[in-house]
Amino acid sequence: MADEKIITERLGTDGSDIAHAAELLQAGKLVAFPTETVYGLGADARNAVAVAKIFEAKGRPRFNPLIVHFPDTKAAAAHVEMSDEAQRLADAFWPGALTLVLPLKPGSTICELVTAGLPTLGIRVPDHPAATQLLQAFGGPVAAPSANLSGLVSPTTAEHVLSGLMGRISAVVDAGPCEVGVESTIIGFEGGATLLRPGGIPSEAIEACLGHGLKTPTASITPSAPGQLESHYATQAPIRLNASCQNPGETLIGFGHVDCDLNLSLSGDLVEAAANLFSYLRKLDEQGVKKIAVCPIPDHGLGRAINDRLRRAAAPRPDRPLTKD
Ligand code: TXA
Ligand code: MG
């Protein structure tokens, strides 16, 4: 699966090309599209396998939460609890280069891999006619990080997108260069309006709109580098990694043809495993299991991101002692 070659279509922005791009998204495929900031790599945010393919295509060694794109504020607000301040910023700056991180509404159809298991969701209404048309034609939430290979700069033309992702994604909608050229400004609201990432809309304009200053993030939510969040979903139950057997009292998560309680992917498909990871961890927490063990996951392709997340979920915490193998 990992190195399967895909033909990448280069699409324009007329009605039939946009309709085709929307069909590809509906079929769970990846489509890069222009926004006013940078090109995004889009997938259906309700389809965990499609979202897992984003991480695979980018070669991202870790899962971080993705921004979800909507054609208008009403569609975006359906998925989150909008505070008064968030609504004020949305009214002032959307469509535009602003992402708001807000609590997910219970029952939202966004899959757990999009939020990396966090209880919050980053939402944005981009200001680009081709993006709006695509989002309208698709009719659902589109998760999209910048459409570059992991570790490289964000793309502002379709050529940039193709130079990294040709053969890894199904299509790119080419609308020429992006006007803004830097990513959106990200504002969170935990403990007051906070600048999580500077970007296309100056923080001064946001502060002027709110009538007060923005906070800077505390250590736990500071991205240590762009795109890297320290906070992450960790289970209540301790996790033992690389388990070759199931000890008494453990719930075993397997991979491939093994005897276990929950299998990330019976066929050993890393994309399927990534798609299941966060929902399985959450499910086990909800069931109140006491101990979790996880079979070895191959450490290549998406397996690296899965192992990174499992290692961090398994790391000792003050409220939870280290378990020994
Ligand atoms: O302009 C942009 O924002 C572009 C276009 C395509 O919309 N997108 C973009 O996405 O830059 P990406 O994945 O490259 O950066 C998303 C950033 C990451 O640093 C991520 O950690 C943060 O948004 N983020 C997303 N959801 C979050 C959440 N729930 N809490 C905190 N940070 C979040
Ligand atoms: Mg990026």
Short mmCIF file of C-alpha atoms and ligand atoms in Angstrom, two decimals:
data_model
loop_
_atom_site.label_atom_id
_atom_site.label_comp_id
_atom_site.label_asym_id
_atom_site.label_seq_id
_atom_site.Cartn_x
_atom_site.Cartn_y
_atom_site.Cartn_z
CA MET A 1 0.00 0.00 0.00
CA ALA A 2 2.66 2.50 1.08
CA ASP A 3 4.40 2.84 -2.26
CA GLU A 4 1.39 2.25 -4.48
CA LYS A 5 1.70 4.62 -7.48
CA ILE A 6 -1.25 6.86 -8.13
CA ILE A 7 -1.84 8.91 -11.28
CA THR A 8 -2.09 12.53 -10.19
CA GLU A 9 -4.57 14.53 -12.26
CA ARG A 10 -3.99 18.23 -12.77
CA LEU A 11 -7.40 19.90 -12.75
CA GLY A 12 -8.53 23.43 -13.53
CA THR A 13 -11.26 25.42 -11.83
CA ASP A 14 -14.18 25.09 -14.27
CA GLY A 15 -17.40 23.45 -13.10
CA SER A 16 -16.70 19.96 -14.41
CA ASP A 17 -13.18 19.86 -12.95
CA ILE A 18 -14.44 21.02 -9.55
CA ALA A 19 -17.24 18.42 -9.69
CA HIS A 20 -14.65 15.75 -10.50
CA ALA A 21 -12.43 16.86 -7.61
CA ALA A 22 -15.45 16.66 -5.27
CA GLU A 23 -16.18 13.11 -6.51
CA LEU A 24 -12.60 12.09 -5.78
CA LEU A 25 -12.96 13.41 -2.21
CA GLN A 26 -16.26 11.53 -1.87
CA ALA A 27 -14.45 8.36 -2.93
CA GLY A 28 -11.94 8.81 -0.09
CA LYS A 29 -9.14 10.09 -2.36
CA LEU A 30 -6.69 12.93 -1.70
CA VAL A 31 -7.10 16.21 -3.62
CA ALA A 32 -4.79 19.21 -3.23
CA PHE A 33 -6.57 22.54 -3.63
CA PRO A 34 -5.70 26.22 -3.51
CA THR A 35 -6.59 28.52 -0.63
CA GLU A 36 -5.61 32.17 -0.21
CA THR A 37 -2.81 31.12 2.18
CA VAL A 38 -1.17 27.96 0.76
CA TYR A 39 -2.31 24.84 -1.12
CA GLY A 40 -3.99 22.31 1.16
CA LEU A 41 -3.98 18.52 0.89
CA GLY A 42 -7.64 17.66 1.30
CA ALA A 43 -9.48 14.52 2.41
CA ASP A 44 -12.99 13.80 3.72
CA ALA A 45 -12.66 14.62 7.44
CA ARG A 46 -15.29 11.97 8.30
CA ASN A 47 -13.35 9.16 6.63
CA ALA A 48 -10.50 7.94 8.84
CA VAL A 49 -8.85 5.90 6.08
CA ALA A 50 -8.84 8.94 3.77
CA VAL A 51 -7.35 11.07 6.55
CA ALA A 52 -4.70 8.42 7.27
CA LYS A 53 -3.69 8.68 3.60
CA ILE A 54 -2.85 12.38 4.17
CA PHE A 55 -0.19 11.41 6.70
CA GLU A 56 1.05 8.65 4.43
CA ALA A 57 1.30 10.93 1.38
CA LYS A 58 3.13 13.64 3.33
CA GLY A 59 5.45 11.09 4.93
CA ARG A 60 4.71 12.71 8.27
CA PRO A 61 6.52 10.88 11.08
CA ARG A 62 3.89 11.88 13.63
CA PHE A 63 0.19 12.61 13.81
CA ASN A 64 -0.76 16.17 14.57
CA PRO A 65 -4.24 17.63 14.45
CA LEU A 66 -5.44 18.90 11.08
CA ILE A 67 -7.45 22.00 10.17
CA VAL A 68 -10.91 21.32 8.74
CA HIS A 69 -12.18 23.56 5.93
CA PHE A 70 -15.74 24.71 5.28
CA PRO A 71 -17.46 26.83 2.63
CA ASP A 72 -19.11 29.13 5.20
CA THR A 73 -19.35 29.91 8.92
CA LYS A 74 -22.66 28.06 9.38
CA ALA A 75 -21.21 24.79 8.09
CA ALA A 76 -18.12 25.24 10.29
CA ALA A 77 -20.09 26.12 13.42
CA ALA A 78 -22.10 22.90 13.14
CA HIS A 79 -19.08 20.95 14.42
CA VAL A 80 -17.87 23.07 17.35
CA GLU A 81 -19.04 25.01 20.39
CA MET A 82 -18.67 28.61 19.19
CA SER A 83 -17.92 31.07 22.00
CA ASP A 84 -18.94 34.73 21.68
CA GLU A 85 -15.35 35.77 21.01
CA ALA A 86 -14.89 33.06 18.39
CA GLN A 87 -18.10 34.19 16.69
CA ARG A 88 -16.85 37.77 16.68
CA LEU A 89 -13.59 36.74 15.01
CA ALA A 90 -15.44 34.55 12.50
CA ASP A 91 -17.74 37.45 11.61
CA ALA A 92 -14.79 39.81 11.18
CA PHE A 93 -12.26 37.61 9.36
CA TRP A 94 -14.06 34.78 7.54
CA PRO A 95 -13.68 33.91 4.81
CA GLY A 96 -9.99 34.44 5.49
CA ALA A 97 -6.61 33.35 6.82
CA LEU A 98 -7.81 32.57 10.33
CA THR A 99 -8.18 29.18 12.03
CA LEU A 100 -10.19 28.89 15.25
CA VAL A 101 -9.55 25.99 17.64
CA LEU A 102 -12.74 25.23 19.56
CA PRO A 103 -14.29 22.37 21.56
CA LEU A 104 -15.74 19.68 19.33
CA LYS A 105 -19.49 19.26 19.57
CA PRO A 106 -20.52 15.89 20.94
CA GLY A 107 -21.69 13.70 18.10
CA SER A 108 -19.61 15.53 15.47
CA THR A 109 -18.90 13.30 12.47
CA ILE A 110 -15.24 14.40 12.28
CA CYS A 111 -13.03 11.32 12.78
CA GLU A 112 -10.63 11.08 15.72
CA LEU A 113 -7.53 11.01 13.51
CA VAL A 114 -8.28 14.60 12.38
CA THR A 115 -8.07 15.95 15.94
CA ALA A 116 -5.35 13.44 16.92
CA GLY A 117 -7.74 12.47 19.69
CA LEU A 118 -7.95 16.00 21.15
CA PRO A 119 -11.33 17.32 22.32
CA THR A 120 -10.85 20.43 20.14
CA LEU A 121 -11.08 21.06 16.39
CA GLY A 122 -9.35 23.65 14.19
CA ILE A 123 -11.81 25.15 11.69
CA ARG A 124 -11.35 27.57 8.83
CA VAL A 125 -13.38 29.15 6.02
CA PRO A 126 -10.84 29.91 3.27
CA ASP A 127 -11.11 32.98 1.06
CA HIS A 128 -10.55 31.48 -2.38
CA PRO A 129 -13.24 30.94 -5.04
CA ALA A 130 -11.92 27.53 -6.13
CA ALA A 131 -11.73 26.33 -2.50
CA THR A 132 -15.26 27.56 -1.79
CA GLN A 133 -16.62 25.90 -4.94
CA LEU A 134 -14.90 22.62 -4.11
CA LEU A 135 -16.11 22.68 -0.49
CA GLN A 136 -19.67 23.44 -1.65
CA ALA A 137 -19.61 20.73 -4.32
CA PHE A 138 -18.24 18.19 -1.84
CA GLY A 139 -20.79 19.18 0.79
CA GLY A 140 -18.83 17.97 3.83
CA PRO A 141 -15.88 18.85 6.07
CA VAL A 142 -12.45 18.71 4.37
CA ALA A 143 -9.35 18.11 6.50
CA ALA A 144 -6.29 19.69 4.93
CA PRO A 145 -2.76 20.36 6.09
CA SER A 146 -0.41 22.19 3.76
CA ALA A 147 0.18 20.10 0.63
CA ASN A 148 3.92 19.52 1.02
CA LEU A 149 6.08 16.58 2.00
CA SER A 150 6.77 16.58 5.71
CA GLY A 151 9.63 18.90 6.65
CA LEU A 152 9.46 20.99 3.46
CA VAL A 153 7.96 24.45 3.01
CA SER A 154 4.27 24.97 2.33
CA PRO A 155 3.36 25.09 -1.39
CA THR A 156 1.96 28.24 -2.96
CA THR A 157 1.61 26.91 -6.53
CA ALA A 158 0.35 23.67 -8.09
CA GLU A 159 3.91 23.06 -9.32
CA HIS A 160 5.17 23.09 -5.74
CA VAL A 161 2.46 20.59 -4.83
CA LEU A 162 3.36 18.29 -7.72
CA SER A 163 7.08 18.49 -7.06
CA GLY A 164 6.49 16.77 -3.71
CA LEU A 165 3.28 14.82 -4.08
CA MET A 166 3.10 13.68 -7.74
CA GLY A 167 2.15 9.98 -7.71
CA ARG A 168 1.01 10.19 -4.07
CA ILE A 169 -2.31 12.06 -4.46
CA SER A 170 -5.22 11.75 -6.89
CA ALA A 171 -5.43 15.35 -8.09
CA VAL A 172 -4.41 18.96 -7.67
CA VAL A 173 -6.79 21.80 -8.50
CA ASP A 174 -4.56 24.41 -10.15
CA ALA A 175 -5.65 28.03 -9.67
CA GLY A 176 -2.22 29.64 -9.93
CA PRO A 177 -0.24 31.16 -7.06
CA CYS A 178 -1.75 31.76 -3.61
CA GLU A 179 -2.16 35.43 -2.71
CA VAL A 180 -1.24 35.40 0.98
CA GLY A 181 1.57 32.85 0.79
CA VAL A 182 1.81 32.09 4.52
CA GLU A 183 -0.44 29.82 6.58
CA SER A 184 -3.46 30.97 8.53
CA THR A 185 -3.22 32.55 11.97
CA ILE A 186 -4.40 30.04 14.59
CA ILE A 187 -6.33 31.19 17.67
CA GLY A 188 -7.31 28.89 20.55
CA PHE A 189 -9.66 29.78 23.39
CA GLU A 190 -8.62 27.53 26.25
CA GLY A 191 -8.18 29.91 29.21
CA GLY A 192 -8.79 32.97 26.99
CA ALA A 193 -8.02 33.88 23.38
CA THR A 194 -4.51 32.60 22.61
CA LEU A 195 -2.24 33.01 19.59
CA LEU A 196 -1.28 29.41 18.73
CA ARG A 197 0.41 30.26 15.42
CA PRO A 198 1.09 33.64 13.81
CA GLY A 199 -0.01 33.72 10.17
CA GLY A 200 -1.80 35.55 7.39
CA ILE A 201 -3.96 37.76 9.64
CA PRO A 202 -1.84 39.98 11.91
CA SER A 203 -2.38 39.39 15.62
CA GLU A 204 -2.85 43.17 16.04
CA ALA A 205 -5.96 43.02 13.84
CA ILE A 206 -7.34 40.19 15.96
CA GLU A 207 -6.57 42.04 19.20
CA ALA A 208 -8.25 45.17 17.82
CA CYS A 209 -11.36 43.15 16.99
CA LEU A 210 -11.50 41.55 20.45
CA GLY A 211 -10.61 44.77 22.28
CA HIS A 212 -7.86 43.06 24.32
CA GLY A 213 -4.49 41.36 23.94
CA LEU A 214 -3.96 37.73 22.94
CA LYS A 215 -2.35 35.30 25.34
CA THR A 216 0.69 33.29 24.34
CA PRO A 217 0.37 29.54 24.73
CA THR A 218 1.39 27.74 27.89
CA ALA A 219 4.07 25.06 27.58
CA SER A 220 1.57 22.22 27.22
CA ILE A 221 0.00 23.61 24.07
CA THR A 222 2.98 25.44 22.56
CA PRO A 223 3.84 23.97 19.19
CA SER A 224 7.57 23.27 19.71
CA ALA A 225 8.01 23.78 15.97
CA PRO A 226 5.36 24.63 13.40
CA GLY A 227 3.02 21.70 13.20
CA GLN A 228 4.14 20.03 16.41
CA LEU A 229 1.93 19.98 19.43
CA GLU A 230 3.15 18.70 22.75
CA SER A 231 -0.32 18.03 24.10
CA HIS A 232 -1.77 14.76 22.93
CA TYR A 233 -4.33 12.15 23.70
CA ALA A 234 -3.13 9.72 26.34
CA THR A 235 -5.19 6.85 27.68
CA GLN A 236 -6.16 6.45 31.33
CA ALA A 237 -4.87 2.87 31.29
CA PRO A 238 -1.10 2.29 31.10
CA ILE A 239 0.17 1.02 27.74
CA ARG A 240 2.82 -1.67 27.23
CA LEU A 241 4.43 -1.57 23.78
CA ASN A 242 5.91 -4.30 21.56
CA ALA A 243 4.01 -6.95 23.47
CA SER A 244 4.80 -10.49 22.35
CA CYS A 245 2.18 -11.99 24.67
CA GLN A 246 -0.89 -10.96 26.64
CA ASN A 247 -0.36 -10.75 30.41
CA PRO A 248 -3.24 -11.28 32.86
CA GLY A 249 -5.57 -8.27 33.04
CA GLU A 250 -4.34 -6.76 29.78
CA THR A 251 -6.42 -5.83 26.77
CA LEU A 252 -4.34 -6.60 23.69
CA ILE A 253 -4.32 -4.44 20.56
CA GLY A 254 -2.97 -6.45 17.64
CA PHE A 255 -1.70 -5.85 14.13
CA GLY A 256 -1.79 -8.50 11.42
CA HIS A 257 -2.69 -12.14 12.02
CA VAL A 258 -2.48 -12.32 15.81
CA ASP A 259 -4.84 -13.39 18.54
CA CYS A 260 -5.98 -10.18 20.27
CA ASP A 261 -8.95 -8.20 21.59
CA LEU A 262 -8.89 -5.42 18.99
CA ASN A 263 -7.01 -5.60 15.70
CA LEU A 264 -5.66 -2.39 14.14
CA SER A 265 -5.49 -4.17 10.78
CA LEU A 266 -5.89 -7.89 10.27
CA SER A 267 -4.30 -7.66 6.83
CA GLY A 268 -1.32 -5.69 8.19
CA ASP A 269 -2.25 -2.48 6.34
CA LEU A 270 -0.66 0.55 8.05
CA VAL A 271 -3.18 3.01 6.55
CA GLU A 272 -6.04 1.02 8.06
CA ALA A 273 -4.14 0.76 11.36
CA ALA A 274 -3.61 4.53 11.49
CA ALA A 275 -7.29 5.07 10.73
CA ASN A 276 -8.27 2.87 13.69
CA LEU A 277 -5.66 3.95 16.24
CA PHE A 278 -7.29 6.90 18.00
CA SER A 279 -10.79 5.48 18.01
CA TYR A 280 -9.49 2.23 19.54
CA LEU A 281 -7.61 4.06 22.30
CA ARG A 282 -10.71 6.12 23.08
CA LYS A 283 -12.94 3.05 23.00
CA LEU A 284 -10.72 1.23 25.51
CA ASP A 285 -10.78 4.28 27.81
CA GLU A 286 -14.55 4.40 27.58
CA GLN A 287 -14.70 0.70 28.45
CA GLY A 288 -12.53 1.46 31.49
CA VAL A 289 -9.92 -1.22 30.74
CA LYS A 290 -7.14 -1.34 33.31
CA LYS A 291 -4.09 -2.20 31.19
CA ILE A 292 -3.40 -2.03 27.46
CA ALA A 293 -0.74 -3.97 25.57
CA VAL A 294 0.09 -3.38 21.91
CA CYS A 295 1.72 -5.86 19.54
CA PRO A 296 4.76 -4.66 17.55
CA ILE A 297 3.91 -2.31 14.66
CA PRO A 298 6.40 -2.19 11.74
CA ASP A 299 8.43 1.01 12.04
CA HIS A 300 8.22 2.24 8.45
CA GLY A 301 5.80 4.48 6.54
CA LEU A 302 2.76 5.29 8.64
CA GLY A 303 4.03 2.79 11.21
CA ARG A 304 6.50 5.43 12.39
CA ALA A 305 3.68 7.87 13.15
CA ILE A 306 1.69 5.12 14.86
CA ASN A 307 4.70 4.14 17.00
CA ASP A 308 5.45 7.78 17.81
CA ARG A 309 1.91 8.25 19.09
CA LEU A 310 1.91 4.99 21.03
CA ARG A 311 5.27 5.81 22.64
CA ARG A 312 3.94 9.17 23.77
CA ALA A 313 0.70 7.63 25.01
CA ALA A 314 2.79 5.06 26.90
CA ALA A 315 5.24 7.57 28.38
CA PRO A 316 5.25 7.72 32.18
CA ARG A 317 3.06 10.46 33.65
CA PRO A 318 2.97 11.83 37.18
CA ASP A 319 -0.52 10.37 37.67
CA ARG A 320 0.43 6.99 36.26
CA PRO A 321 3.49 4.92 37.14
CA LEU A 322 5.70 3.35 34.48
CA THR A 323 4.78 -0.24 33.64
CA LYS A 324 7.49 -2.81 33.09
CA ASP A 325 7.45 -5.30 30.27
O1 TXA B 1 -3.38 28.25 5.99
C1 TXA B 1 -3.46 27.16 6.54
O2 TXA B 1 -3.76 27.06 7.76
C2 TXA B 1 -3.22 25.90 5.70
C3 TXA B 1 -4.30 25.84 4.64
C4 TXA B 1 -4.22 24.60 3.81
O3 TXA B 1 -5.57 25.97 5.24
N1 TXA B 1 -3.19 24.72 6.51
C5 TXA B 1 -2.15 24.43 7.36
O4 TXA B 1 -2.29 23.21 7.98
O5 TXA B 1 -1.22 25.17 7.54
P1 TXA B 1 -1.07 22.46 8.76
O6 TXA B 1 -1.55 21.06 9.07
O7 TXA B 1 0.17 22.54 7.97
O8 TXA B 1 -1.00 23.19 10.12
C6 TXA B 1 -2.05 23.03 11.03
C7 TXA B 1 -1.65 23.52 12.39
C8 TXA B 1 -0.74 22.54 13.09
O9 TXA B 1 0.33 23.23 13.68
C9 TXA B 1 -1.65 21.96 14.15
O10 TXA B 1 -0.94 21.55 15.26
C10 TXA B 1 -2.63 23.07 14.42
O11 TXA B 1 -2.84 23.62 13.16
N2 TXA B 1 -3.92 22.57 14.91
C11 TXA B 1 -4.89 21.97 14.22
N3 TXA B 1 -5.89 21.55 15.03
C12 TXA B 1 -5.54 21.92 16.27
C13 TXA B 1 -6.11 21.73 17.56
N4 TXA B 1 -7.26 21.10 17.74
N5 TXA B 1 -5.46 22.25 18.62
C14 TXA B 1 -4.28 22.90 18.45
N6 TXA B 1 -3.67 23.07 17.27
C15 TXA B 1 -4.27 22.58 16.19
MG MG B 2 2.20 22.64 7.24
#
